Coordinates of C-alpha atoms and ligand atoms in Angstrom, one line a residue:
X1 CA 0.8 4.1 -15.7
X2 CA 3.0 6.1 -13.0
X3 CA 1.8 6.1 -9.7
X4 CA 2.1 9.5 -7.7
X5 CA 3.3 9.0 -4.3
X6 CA 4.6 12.0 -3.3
X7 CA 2.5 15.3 -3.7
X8 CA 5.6 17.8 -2.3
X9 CA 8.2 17.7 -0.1
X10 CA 6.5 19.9 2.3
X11 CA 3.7 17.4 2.9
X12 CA 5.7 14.6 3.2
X13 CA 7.8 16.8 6.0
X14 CA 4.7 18.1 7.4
X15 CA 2.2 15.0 7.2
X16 CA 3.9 12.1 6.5
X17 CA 2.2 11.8 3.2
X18 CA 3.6 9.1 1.3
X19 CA 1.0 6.8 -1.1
X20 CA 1.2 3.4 -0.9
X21 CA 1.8 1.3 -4.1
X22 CA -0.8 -0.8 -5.9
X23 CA 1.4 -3.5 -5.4
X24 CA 2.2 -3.5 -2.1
X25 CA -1.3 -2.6 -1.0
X26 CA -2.3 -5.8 -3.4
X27 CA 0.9 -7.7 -1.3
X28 CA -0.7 -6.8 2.3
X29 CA -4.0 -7.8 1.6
X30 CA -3.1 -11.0 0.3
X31 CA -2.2 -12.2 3.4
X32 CA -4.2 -14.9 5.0
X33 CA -5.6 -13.7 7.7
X34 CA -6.4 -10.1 5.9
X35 CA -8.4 -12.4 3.4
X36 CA -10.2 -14.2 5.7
X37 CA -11.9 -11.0 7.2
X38 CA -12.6 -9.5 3.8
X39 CA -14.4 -13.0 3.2
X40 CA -16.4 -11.9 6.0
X41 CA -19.1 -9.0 4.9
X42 CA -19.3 -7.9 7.9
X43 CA -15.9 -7.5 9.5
X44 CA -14.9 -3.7 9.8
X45 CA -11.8 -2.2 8.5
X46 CA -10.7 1.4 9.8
X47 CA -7.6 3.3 8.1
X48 CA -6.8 5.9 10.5
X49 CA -4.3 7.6 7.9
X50 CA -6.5 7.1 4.4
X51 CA -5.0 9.1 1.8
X52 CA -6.6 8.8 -0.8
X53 CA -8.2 5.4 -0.2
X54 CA -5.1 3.1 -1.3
X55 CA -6.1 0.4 1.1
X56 CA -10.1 1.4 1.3
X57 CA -11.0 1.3 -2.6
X58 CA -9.2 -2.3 -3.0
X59 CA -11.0 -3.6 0.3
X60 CA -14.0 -2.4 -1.4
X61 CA -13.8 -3.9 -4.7
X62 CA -12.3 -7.0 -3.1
X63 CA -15.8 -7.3 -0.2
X64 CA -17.6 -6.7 -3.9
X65 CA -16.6 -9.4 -5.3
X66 CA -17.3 -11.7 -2.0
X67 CA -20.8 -10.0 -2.5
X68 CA -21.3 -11.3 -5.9
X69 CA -20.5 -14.8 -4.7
X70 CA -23.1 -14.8 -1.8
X71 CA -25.8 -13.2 -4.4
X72 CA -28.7 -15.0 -6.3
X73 CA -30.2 -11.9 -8.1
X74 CA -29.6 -8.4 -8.6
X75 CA -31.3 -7.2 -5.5
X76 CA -29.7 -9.6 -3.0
X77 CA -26.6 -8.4 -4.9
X78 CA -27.4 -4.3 -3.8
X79 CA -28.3 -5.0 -0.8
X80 CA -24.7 -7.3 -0.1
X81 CA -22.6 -4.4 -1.3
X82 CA -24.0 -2.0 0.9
X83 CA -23.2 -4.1 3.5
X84 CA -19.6 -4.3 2.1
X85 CA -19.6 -0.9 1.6
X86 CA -20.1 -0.1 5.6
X87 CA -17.9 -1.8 6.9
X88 CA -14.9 0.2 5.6
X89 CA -14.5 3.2 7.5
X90 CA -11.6 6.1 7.0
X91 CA -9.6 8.8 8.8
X92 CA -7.8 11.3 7.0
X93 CA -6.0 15.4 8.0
X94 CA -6.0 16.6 4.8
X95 CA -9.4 17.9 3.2
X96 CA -7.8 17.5 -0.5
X97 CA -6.9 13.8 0.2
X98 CA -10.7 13.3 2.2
X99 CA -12.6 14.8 -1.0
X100 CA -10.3 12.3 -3.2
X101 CA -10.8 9.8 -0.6
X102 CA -14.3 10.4 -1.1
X103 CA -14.5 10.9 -4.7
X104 CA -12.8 7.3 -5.1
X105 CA -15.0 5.6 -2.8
X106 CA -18.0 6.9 -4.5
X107 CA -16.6 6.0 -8.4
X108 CA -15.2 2.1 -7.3
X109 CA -18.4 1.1 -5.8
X110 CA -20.1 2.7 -8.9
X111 CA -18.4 1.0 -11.5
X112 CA -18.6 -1.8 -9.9
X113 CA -22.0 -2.0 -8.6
X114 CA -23.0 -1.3 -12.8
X115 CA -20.7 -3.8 -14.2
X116 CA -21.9 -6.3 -12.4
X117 CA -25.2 -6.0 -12.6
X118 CA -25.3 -5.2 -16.1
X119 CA -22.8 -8.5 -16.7
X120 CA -23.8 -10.9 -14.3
X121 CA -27.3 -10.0 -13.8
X122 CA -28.8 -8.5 -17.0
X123 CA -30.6 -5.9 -15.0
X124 CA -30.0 -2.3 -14.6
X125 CA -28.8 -0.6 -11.0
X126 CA -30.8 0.7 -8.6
X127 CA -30.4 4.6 -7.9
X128 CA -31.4 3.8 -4.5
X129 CA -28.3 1.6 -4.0
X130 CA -26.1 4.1 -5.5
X131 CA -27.7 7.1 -3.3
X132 CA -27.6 4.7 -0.3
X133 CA -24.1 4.2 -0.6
X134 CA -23.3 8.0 -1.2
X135 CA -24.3 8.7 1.7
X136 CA -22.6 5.6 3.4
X137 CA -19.5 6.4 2.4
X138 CA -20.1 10.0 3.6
X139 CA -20.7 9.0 6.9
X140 CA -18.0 6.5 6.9
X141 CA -14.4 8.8 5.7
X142 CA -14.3 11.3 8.2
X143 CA -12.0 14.6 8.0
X144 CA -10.4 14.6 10.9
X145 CA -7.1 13.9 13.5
X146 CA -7.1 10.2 14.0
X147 CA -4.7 10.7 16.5
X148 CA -6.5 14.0 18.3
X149 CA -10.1 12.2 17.7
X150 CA -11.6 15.3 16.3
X151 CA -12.7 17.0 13.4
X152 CA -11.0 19.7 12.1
X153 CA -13.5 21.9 13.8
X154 CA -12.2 20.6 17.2
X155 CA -15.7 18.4 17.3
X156 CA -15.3 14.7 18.2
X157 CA -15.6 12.7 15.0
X158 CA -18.4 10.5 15.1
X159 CA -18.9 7.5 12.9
X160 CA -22.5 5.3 12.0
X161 CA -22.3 1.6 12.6
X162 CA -25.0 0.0 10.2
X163 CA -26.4 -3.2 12.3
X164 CA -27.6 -5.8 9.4
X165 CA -30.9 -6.5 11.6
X166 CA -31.6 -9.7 8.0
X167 CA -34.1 -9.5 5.7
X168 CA -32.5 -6.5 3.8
X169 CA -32.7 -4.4 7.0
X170 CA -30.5 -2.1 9.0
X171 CA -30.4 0.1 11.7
X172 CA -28.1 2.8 11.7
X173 CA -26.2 4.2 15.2
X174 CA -23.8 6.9 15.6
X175 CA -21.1 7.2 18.3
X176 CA -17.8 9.0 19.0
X177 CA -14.7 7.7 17.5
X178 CA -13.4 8.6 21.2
X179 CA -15.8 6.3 22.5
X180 CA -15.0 3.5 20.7
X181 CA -11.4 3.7 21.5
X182 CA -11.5 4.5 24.8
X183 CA -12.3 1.4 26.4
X184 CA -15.3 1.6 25.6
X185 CA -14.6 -0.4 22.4
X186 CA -13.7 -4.2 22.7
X187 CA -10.6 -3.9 21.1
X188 CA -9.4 -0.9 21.9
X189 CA -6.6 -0.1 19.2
X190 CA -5.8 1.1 16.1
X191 CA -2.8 -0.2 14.5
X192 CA -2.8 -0.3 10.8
X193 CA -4.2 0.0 7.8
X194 CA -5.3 -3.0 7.5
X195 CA -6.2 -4.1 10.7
X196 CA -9.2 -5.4 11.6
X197 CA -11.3 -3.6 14.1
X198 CA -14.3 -5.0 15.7
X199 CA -15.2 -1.2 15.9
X200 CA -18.6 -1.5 17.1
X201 CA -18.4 -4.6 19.6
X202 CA -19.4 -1.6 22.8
X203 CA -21.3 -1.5 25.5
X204 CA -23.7 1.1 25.2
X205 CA -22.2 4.3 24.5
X206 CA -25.0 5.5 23.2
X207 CA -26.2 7.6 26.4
X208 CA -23.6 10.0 26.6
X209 CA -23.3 11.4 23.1
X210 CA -25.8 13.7 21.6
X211 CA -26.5 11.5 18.6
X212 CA -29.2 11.7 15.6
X213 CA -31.4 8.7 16.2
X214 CA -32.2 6.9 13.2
X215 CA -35.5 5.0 11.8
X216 CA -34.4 1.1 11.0
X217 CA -35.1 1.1 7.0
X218 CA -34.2 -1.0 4.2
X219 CA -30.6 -0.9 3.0
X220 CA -31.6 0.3 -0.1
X221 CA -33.6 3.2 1.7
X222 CA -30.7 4.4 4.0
X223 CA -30.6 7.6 1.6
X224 CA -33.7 8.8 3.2
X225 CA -31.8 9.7 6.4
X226 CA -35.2 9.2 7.9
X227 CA -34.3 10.0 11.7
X228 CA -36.8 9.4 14.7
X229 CA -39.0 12.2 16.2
Ligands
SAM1 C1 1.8 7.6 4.6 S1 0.3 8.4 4.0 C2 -0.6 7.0 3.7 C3 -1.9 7.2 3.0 C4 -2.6 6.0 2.6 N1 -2.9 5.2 3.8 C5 -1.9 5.1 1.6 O1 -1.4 4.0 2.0 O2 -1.8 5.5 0.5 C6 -0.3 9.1 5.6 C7 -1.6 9.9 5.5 O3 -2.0 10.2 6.8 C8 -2.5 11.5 6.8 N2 -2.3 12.0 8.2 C9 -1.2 12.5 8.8 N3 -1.5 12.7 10.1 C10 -2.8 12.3 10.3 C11 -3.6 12.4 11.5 N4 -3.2 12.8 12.7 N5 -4.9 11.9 11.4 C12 -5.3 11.5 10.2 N6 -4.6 11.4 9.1 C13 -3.3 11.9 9.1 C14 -1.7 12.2 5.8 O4 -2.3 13.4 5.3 C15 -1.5 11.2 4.7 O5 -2.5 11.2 3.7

């Protein structure tokens, strides 16, 4: 099938907005050192110019298929590619490309998520692993200026890290994509899309943003949104 890269002129003169390839997304995450992070459920990715999710849906069905491997049942198998899922995080201008963006997130981990219980497990999905990552991948592909740092509102865009705290727990934090940046992140840059980013190796940040405090829960529970009073 033809791949559209271009969606008009204008756009391309206006936002850059070129898609990447299959192939050349395929090519780039190949490499070595690429591989060994998506081995790692854990490591975060963050595309600061997302598209439509080129380089986030492959990382995503690639950190799934590292999930099946570390997985002795269906549940352990849920619970794995939630963990996948939030460690992919996205930035994109355009709301068209962010509901795509969205949209594409939501149907890869999906398919996925069904086949592979279905197939490898003989079991049926959980709904709570498909709300939990829902809302995930909500929190995770923000609307926004990656080069600004804010919404298109002109609010600071704030992402969730998910801490696995083991035993099929997690607690959820949110902080300022500002804050993780400036310094106030280890790493401090943001240079491709592929590049790893420890995102959420801070020091606390967490006193000087008005953040929602969430209750630690199960992964498969984070669609509850249950927050602390
Ligand atoms: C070259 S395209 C790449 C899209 C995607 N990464 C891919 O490989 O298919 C650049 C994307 O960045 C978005 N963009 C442009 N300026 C941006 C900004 N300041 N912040 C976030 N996204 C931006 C455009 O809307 C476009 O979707």
């Amino acid at each position: 099938m033809q791949e559209e890269l271009i969606k008009s002129d204008d756009r391309v003169k206006k936002h850059g907005e070129v898609f990447t390839p299959k192939r050349i997304v395929d090519l780039m995450l190949d490499q070595p050192e690429i591989t060994a992070k998506i081995n790692d459920l854990h490591a975060t990715f963050l595309e600061p110019s997302a598209g439509e999710g080129a380089f986030l849906t492959e990382l995503l069905l690639r950190k799934m298929q590292v999930a099946l491997k570390l997985s002795n049942n269906a549940k352990e198998y849920g619970v794995n590619c939630l963990i996948a899922l939030s460690s992919l995080y996205g930035i994109e201008l355009l709301e068209d490309n962010v509901e795509a963006l969205v949209m594409n997130m939501n149907d890869t981990f999906r398919d996925e998520y069904r086949n592979q219980v279905s197939q490898h497990f003989n079991s049926e999905p959980d709904q709570r692993i498909l709300k939990s990552a829902k809302v995930i991948i909500r929190a995770n592909m923000a609307q926004g200026d990656a080069l600004k740092r804010v919404t298109s509102d002109g609010e600071p865009i704030i992402f969730s890290e998910w801490q696995d705290l083991g035993s099929s727990k997690v607690q959820r934090t949110e902080y300022t994509f500002d804050d993780i940046i400036e310094g106030r992140g280890s790493t401090g840059s943001v240079k491709g899309a592929t590049e790893q980013l420890d995102l959420f190796a801070l020091n606390d940040v967490s006193d000087n943003n008005e953040s929602v405090s969430y209750q630690k829960c199960s992964w498969a529970n984070i669609y509850l949104e249950k927050i602390t009073s």
